[in-house]
mmCIF file of C-alpha atoms and ligand atoms in Angstrom:
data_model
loop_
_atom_site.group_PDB
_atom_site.id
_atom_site.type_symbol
_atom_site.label_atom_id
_atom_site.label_comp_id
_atom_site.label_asym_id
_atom_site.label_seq_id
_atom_site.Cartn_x
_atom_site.Cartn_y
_atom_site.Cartn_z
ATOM 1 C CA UNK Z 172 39.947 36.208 54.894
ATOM 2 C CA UNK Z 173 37.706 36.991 57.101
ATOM 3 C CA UNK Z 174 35.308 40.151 57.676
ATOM 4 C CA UNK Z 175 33.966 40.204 61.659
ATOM 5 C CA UNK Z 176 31.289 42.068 62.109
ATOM 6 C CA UNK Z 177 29.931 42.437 65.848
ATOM 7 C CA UNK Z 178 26.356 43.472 66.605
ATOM 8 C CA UNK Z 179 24.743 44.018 69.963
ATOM 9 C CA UNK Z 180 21.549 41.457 69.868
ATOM 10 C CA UNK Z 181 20.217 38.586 67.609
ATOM 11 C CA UNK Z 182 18.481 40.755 65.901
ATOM 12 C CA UNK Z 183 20.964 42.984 64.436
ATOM 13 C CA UNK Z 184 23.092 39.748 63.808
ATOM 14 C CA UNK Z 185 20.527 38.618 61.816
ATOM 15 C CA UNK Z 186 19.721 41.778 59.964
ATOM 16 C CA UNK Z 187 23.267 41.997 59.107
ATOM 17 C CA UNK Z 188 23.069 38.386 57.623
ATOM 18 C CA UNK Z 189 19.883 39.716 55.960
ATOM 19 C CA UNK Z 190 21.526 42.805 54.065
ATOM 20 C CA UNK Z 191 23.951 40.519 52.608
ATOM 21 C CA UNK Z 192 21.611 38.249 51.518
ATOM 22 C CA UNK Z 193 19.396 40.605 49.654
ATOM 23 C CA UNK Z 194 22.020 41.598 47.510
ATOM 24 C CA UNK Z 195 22.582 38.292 46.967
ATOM 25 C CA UNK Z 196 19.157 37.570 45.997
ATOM 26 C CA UNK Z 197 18.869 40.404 43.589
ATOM 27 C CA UNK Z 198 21.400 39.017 41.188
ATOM 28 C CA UNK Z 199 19.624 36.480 38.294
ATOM 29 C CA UNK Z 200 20.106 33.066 38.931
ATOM 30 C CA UNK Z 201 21.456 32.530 42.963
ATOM 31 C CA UNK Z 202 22.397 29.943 44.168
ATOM 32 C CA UNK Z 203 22.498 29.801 47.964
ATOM 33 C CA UNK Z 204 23.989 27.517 50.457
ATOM 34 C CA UNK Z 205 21.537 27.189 53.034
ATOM 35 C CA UNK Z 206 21.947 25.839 57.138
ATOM 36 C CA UNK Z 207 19.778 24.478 59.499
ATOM 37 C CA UNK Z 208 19.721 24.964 63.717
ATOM 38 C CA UNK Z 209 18.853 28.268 65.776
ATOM 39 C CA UNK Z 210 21.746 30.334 63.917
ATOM 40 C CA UNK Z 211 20.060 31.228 60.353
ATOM 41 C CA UNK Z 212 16.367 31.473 62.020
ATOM 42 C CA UNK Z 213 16.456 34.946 62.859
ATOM 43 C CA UNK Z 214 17.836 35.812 58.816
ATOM 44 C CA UNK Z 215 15.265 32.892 57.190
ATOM 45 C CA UNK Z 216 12.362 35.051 59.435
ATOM 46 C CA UNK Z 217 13.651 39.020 57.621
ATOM 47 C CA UNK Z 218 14.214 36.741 53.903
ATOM 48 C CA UNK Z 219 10.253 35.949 54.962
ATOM 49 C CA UNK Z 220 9.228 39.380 55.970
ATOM 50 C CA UNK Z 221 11.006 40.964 53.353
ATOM 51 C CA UNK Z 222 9.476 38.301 50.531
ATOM 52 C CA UNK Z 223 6.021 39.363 52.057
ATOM 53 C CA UNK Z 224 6.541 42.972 52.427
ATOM 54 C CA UNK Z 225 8.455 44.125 49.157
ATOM 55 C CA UNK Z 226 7.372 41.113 47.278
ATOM 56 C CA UNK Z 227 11.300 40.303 46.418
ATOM 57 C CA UNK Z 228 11.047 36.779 44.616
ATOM 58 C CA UNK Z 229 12.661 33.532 44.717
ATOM 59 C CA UNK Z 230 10.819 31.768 41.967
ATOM 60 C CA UNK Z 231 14.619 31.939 40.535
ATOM 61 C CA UNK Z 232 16.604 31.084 43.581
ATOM 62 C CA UNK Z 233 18.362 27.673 43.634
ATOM 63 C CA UNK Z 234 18.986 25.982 47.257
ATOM 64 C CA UNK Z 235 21.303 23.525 48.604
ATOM 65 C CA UNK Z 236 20.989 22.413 52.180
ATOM 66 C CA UNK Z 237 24.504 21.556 54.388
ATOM 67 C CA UNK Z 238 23.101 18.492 55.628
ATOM 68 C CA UNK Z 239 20.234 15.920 56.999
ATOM 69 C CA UNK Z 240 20.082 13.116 59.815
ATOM 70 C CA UNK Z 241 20.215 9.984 58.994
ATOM 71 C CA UNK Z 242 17.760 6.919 60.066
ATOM 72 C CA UNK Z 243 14.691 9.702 60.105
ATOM 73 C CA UNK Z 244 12.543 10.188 57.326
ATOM 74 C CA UNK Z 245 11.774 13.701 56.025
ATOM 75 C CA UNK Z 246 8.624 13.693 57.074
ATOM 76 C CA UNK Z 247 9.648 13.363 60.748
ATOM 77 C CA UNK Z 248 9.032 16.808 62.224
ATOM 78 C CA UNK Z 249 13.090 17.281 63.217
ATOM 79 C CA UNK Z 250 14.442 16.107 60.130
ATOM 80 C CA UNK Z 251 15.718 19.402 58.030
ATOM 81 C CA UNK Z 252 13.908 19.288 55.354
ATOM 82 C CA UNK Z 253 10.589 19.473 57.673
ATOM 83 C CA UNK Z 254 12.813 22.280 59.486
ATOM 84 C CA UNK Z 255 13.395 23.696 56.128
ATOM 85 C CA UNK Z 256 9.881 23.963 54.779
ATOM 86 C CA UNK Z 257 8.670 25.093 57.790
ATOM 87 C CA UNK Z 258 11.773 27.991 58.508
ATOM 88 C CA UNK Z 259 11.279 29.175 55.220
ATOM 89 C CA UNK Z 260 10.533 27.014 52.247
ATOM 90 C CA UNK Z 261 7.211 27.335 52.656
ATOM 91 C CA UNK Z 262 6.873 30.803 53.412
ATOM 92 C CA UNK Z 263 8.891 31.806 49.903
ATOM 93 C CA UNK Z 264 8.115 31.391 46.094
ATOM 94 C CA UNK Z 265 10.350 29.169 45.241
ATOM 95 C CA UNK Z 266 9.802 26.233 43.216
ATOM 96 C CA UNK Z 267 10.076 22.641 45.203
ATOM 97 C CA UNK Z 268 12.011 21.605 42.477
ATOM 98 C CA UNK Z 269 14.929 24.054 43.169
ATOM 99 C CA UNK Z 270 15.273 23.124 46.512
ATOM 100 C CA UNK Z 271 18.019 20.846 47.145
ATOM 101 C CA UNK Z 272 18.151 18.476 50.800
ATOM 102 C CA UNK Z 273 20.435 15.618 51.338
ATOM 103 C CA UNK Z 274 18.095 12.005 51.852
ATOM 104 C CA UNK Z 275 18.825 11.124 54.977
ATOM 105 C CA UNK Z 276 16.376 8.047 54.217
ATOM 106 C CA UNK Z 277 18.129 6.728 51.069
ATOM 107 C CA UNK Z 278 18.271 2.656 50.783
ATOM 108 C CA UNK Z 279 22.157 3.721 49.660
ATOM 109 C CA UNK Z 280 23.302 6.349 51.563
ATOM 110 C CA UNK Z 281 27.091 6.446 49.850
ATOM 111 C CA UNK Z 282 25.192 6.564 46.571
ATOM 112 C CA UNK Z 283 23.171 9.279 47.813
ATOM 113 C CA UNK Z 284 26.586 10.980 49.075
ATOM 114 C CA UNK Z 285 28.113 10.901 45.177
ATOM 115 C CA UNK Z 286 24.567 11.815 44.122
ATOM 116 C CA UNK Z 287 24.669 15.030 45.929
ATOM 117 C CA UNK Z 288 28.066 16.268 45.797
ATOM 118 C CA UNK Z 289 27.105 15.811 41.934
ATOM 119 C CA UNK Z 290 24.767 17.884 41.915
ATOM 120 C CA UNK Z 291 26.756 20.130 44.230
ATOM 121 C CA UNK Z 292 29.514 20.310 41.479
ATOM 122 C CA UNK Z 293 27.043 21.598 38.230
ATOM 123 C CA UNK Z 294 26.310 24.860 40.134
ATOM 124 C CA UNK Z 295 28.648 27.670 42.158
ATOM 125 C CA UNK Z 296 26.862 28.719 45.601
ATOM 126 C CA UNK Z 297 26.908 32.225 45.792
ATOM 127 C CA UNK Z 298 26.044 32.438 49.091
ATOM 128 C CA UNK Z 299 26.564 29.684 51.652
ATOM 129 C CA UNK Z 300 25.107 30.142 55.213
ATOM 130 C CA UNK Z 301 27.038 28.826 58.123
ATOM 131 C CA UNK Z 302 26.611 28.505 62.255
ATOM 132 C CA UNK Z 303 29.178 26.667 64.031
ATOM 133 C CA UNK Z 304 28.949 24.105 66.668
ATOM 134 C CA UNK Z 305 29.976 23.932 70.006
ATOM 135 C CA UNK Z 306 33.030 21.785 69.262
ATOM 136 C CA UNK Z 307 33.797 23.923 65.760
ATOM 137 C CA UNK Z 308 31.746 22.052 63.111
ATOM 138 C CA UNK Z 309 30.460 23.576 60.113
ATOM 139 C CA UNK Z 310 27.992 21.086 58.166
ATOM 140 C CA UNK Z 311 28.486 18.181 60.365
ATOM 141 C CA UNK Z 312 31.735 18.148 59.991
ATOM 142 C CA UNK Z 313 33.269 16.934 63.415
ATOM 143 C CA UNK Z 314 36.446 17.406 64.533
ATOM 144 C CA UNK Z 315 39.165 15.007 62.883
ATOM 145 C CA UNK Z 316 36.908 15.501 59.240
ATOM 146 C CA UNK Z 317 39.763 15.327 56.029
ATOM 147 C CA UNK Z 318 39.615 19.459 55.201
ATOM 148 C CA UNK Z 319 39.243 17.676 51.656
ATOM 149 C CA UNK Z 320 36.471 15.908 52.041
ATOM 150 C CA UNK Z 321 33.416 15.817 50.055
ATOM 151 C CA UNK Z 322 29.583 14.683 50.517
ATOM 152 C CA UNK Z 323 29.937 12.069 53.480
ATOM 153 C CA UNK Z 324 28.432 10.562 56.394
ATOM 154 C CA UNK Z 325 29.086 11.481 60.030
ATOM 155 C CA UNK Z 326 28.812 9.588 63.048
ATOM 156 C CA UNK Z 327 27.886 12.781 65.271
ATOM 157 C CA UNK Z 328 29.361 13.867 68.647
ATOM 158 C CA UNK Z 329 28.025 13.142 71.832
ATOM 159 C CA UNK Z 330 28.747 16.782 72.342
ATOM 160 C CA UNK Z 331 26.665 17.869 69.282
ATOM 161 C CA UNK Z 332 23.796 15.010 70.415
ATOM 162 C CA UNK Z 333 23.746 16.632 73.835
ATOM 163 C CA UNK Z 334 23.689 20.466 72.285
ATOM 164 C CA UNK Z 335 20.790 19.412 69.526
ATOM 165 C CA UNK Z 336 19.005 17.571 72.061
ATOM 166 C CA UNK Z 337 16.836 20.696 72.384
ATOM 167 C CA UNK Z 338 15.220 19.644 69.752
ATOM 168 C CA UNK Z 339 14.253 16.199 70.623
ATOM 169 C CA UNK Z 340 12.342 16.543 73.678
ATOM 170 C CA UNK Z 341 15.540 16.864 75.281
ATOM 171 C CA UNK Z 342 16.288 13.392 75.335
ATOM 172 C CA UNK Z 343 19.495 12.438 74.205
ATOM 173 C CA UNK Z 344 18.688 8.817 72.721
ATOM 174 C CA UNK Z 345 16.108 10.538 69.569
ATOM 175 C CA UNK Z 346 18.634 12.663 68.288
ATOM 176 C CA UNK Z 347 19.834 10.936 65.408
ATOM 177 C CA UNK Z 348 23.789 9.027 65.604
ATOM 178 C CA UNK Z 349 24.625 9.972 62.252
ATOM 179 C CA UNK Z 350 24.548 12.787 59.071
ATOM 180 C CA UNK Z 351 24.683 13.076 55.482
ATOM 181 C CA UNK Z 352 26.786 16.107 55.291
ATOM 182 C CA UNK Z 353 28.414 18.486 52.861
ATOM 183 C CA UNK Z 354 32.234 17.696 53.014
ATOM 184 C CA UNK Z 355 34.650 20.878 54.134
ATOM 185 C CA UNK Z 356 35.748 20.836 50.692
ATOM 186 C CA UNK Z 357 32.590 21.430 49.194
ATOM 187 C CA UNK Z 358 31.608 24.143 51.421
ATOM 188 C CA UNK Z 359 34.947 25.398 50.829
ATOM 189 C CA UNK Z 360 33.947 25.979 46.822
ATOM 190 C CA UNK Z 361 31.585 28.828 47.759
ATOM 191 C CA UNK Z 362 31.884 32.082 46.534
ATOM 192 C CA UNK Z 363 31.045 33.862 49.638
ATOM 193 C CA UNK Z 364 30.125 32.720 53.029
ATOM 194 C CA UNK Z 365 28.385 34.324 55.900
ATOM 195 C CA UNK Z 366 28.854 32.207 59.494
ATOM 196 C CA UNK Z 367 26.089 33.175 62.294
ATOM 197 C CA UNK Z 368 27.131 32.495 65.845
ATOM 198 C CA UNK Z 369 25.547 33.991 68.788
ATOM 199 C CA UNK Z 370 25.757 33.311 72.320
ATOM 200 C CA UNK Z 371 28.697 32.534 75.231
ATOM 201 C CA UNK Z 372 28.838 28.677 74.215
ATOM 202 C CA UNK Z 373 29.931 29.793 70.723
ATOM 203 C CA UNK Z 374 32.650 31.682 71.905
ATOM 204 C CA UNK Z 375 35.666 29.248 71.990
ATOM 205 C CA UNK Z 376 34.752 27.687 68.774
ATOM 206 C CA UNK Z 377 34.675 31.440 67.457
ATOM 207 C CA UNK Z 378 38.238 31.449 68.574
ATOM 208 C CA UNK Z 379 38.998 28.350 67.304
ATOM 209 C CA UNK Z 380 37.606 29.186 63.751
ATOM 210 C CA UNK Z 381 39.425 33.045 63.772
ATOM 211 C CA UNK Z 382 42.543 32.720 65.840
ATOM 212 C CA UNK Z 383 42.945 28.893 66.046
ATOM 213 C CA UNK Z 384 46.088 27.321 64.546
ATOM 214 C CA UNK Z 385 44.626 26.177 61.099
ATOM 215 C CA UNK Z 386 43.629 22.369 61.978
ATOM 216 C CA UNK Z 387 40.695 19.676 61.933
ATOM 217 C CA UNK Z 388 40.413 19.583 65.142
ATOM 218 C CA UNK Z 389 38.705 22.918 64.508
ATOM 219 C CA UNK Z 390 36.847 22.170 61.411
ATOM 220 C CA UNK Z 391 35.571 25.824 61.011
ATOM 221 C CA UNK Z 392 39.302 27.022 61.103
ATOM 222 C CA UNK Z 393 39.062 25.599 57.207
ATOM 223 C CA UNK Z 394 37.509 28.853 56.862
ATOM 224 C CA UNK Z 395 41.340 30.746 57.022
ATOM 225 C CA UNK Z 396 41.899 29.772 53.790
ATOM 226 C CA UNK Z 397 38.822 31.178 52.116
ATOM 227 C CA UNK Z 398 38.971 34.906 50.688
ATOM 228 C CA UNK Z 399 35.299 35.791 51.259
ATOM 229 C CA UNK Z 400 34.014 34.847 55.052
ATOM 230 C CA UNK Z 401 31.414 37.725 56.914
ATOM 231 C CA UNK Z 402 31.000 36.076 60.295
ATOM 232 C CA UNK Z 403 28.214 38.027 62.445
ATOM 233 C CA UNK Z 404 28.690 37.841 66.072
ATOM 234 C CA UNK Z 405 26.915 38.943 69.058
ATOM 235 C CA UNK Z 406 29.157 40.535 71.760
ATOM 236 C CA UNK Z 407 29.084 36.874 73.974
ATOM 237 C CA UNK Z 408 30.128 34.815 70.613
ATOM 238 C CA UNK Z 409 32.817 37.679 70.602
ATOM 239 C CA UNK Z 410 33.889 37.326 74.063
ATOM 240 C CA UNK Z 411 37.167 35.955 73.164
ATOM 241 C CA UNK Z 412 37.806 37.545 70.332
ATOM 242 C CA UNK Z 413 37.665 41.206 71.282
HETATM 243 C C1 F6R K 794 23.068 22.889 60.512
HETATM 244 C C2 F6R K 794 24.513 22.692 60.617
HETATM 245 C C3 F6R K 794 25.251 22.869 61.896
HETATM 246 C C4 F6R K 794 24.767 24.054 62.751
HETATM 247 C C5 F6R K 794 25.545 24.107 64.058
HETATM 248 C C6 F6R K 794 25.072 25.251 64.943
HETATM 249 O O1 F6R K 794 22.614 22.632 59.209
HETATM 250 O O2 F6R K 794 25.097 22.351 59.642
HETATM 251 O O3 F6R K 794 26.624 23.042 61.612
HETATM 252 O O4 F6R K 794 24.929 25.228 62.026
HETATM 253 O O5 F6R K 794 25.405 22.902 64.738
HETATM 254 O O6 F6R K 794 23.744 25.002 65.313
HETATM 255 P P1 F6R K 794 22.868 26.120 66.039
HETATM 256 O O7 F6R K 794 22.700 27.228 65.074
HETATM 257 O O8 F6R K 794 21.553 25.445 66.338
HETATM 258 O O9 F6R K 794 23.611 26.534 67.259
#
């Protein structure tokens, strides 16, 4: 079921993320569900502000990331766990060793797939942070991913290379060709999740996810079936909505 909530800049969508996400924090042992991309920035930067100004503590906080590139090591300044540590990791108390990141760099990358969706399964996420893509991924989960899937690799769109391109110098050839990714069904376990999507670009895949008949070639239309979605919108990622 989803809750829409429609704010009138980034800011507000990410203070709205924010309030949610303090309550969430508050409670003993969190686990959160954690994205990376330009979505969650403007939330990870309040969770920051809000660490340095009221002193509210993560040193109990557990973290699991969506997903990592593959054929890029983590010390490579786009991978996501650099984005990660840098966003907010770094910036918080919590303990390296609660921080969970898909390898992206493993000599096994199917073991590493079982590995994480392992570890995945001995915890609930309270709270699992979501943007969308362009084409209606969630995780990298391209359109045509099994809504049952787990842990898995994903060759990545062109669509999705062209749209994260940003990051790479805007050259289409360094963004990476495939993901280790949290499967739909794994995302799908959380108790509560919170999508970010701002901007006109987002707005069909916004459609898609809300409105859309319930199918992988929307991935984020998954999302239907869940009883606990809060997706935060800015009035151009509403556009089609309204
Ligand atoms: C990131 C992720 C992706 C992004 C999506 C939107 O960990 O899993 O699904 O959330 O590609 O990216 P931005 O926020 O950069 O538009």
């Amino acid at each position: 079921m989803f809750n829409i909530v429609i704010a009138d800049d980034y800011d507000m969508v990410s203070s709205e993320a924010f309030k949610i996400m303090r309550s969430t924090v508050a409670r003993d042992n969190p686990v959160l569900g954690l994205a990376t991309g330009s979505s969650p920035v403007g939330l990870y930067k309040k969770m920051i502000a809000d660490h340095n100004s009221n002193g509210t503590s993560y040193k109990n906080v557990v973290t699991f990331n969506l997903d990592e590139y593959i054929g890029i090591p983590r010390s490579h300044e786009q991978s996501y766990y650099t984005f990660m540590h840098e966003n907010l990791f770094d910036n918080l108390d919590i303990p390296e060793a609660s921080i969970h990141i898909p390898h992206g760099d493993a000599a096994d990358m199917e073991a590493e797939c079982g590995r994480y969706e392992e570890e995945l399964k001995k915890v609930t996420i309270d709270l699992q942070i979501l943007g969308i893509g362009t084409d209606g991924h969630i995780g990298f989960n391209e359109p045509g991913t099994p809504f049952e899937s787990e842990t898995h690799i994903m060759e990545l769109e062109e669509q999705t290379r062209k749209d994260n391109a940003r990051f790479f110098e805007d050259d289409i050839d360094e963004v990476p060709t495939h993901a280790i990714t949290m499967g739909l069904a794994s995302i799908m376990r959380a108790a509560k999740i919170i999508v970010i999507a701002t901007g006109a670009n987002k707005a069909n895949a916004v459609y898609g996810m809300i409105k859309g008949p319930k199918s992988t070639d929307c991935p984020a239309s998954i999302l239907q079936d869940h009883p606990d979605v809060t997706v935060i919108l800015d009035q151009e990622a509403a556009a089609r909505i309204k």
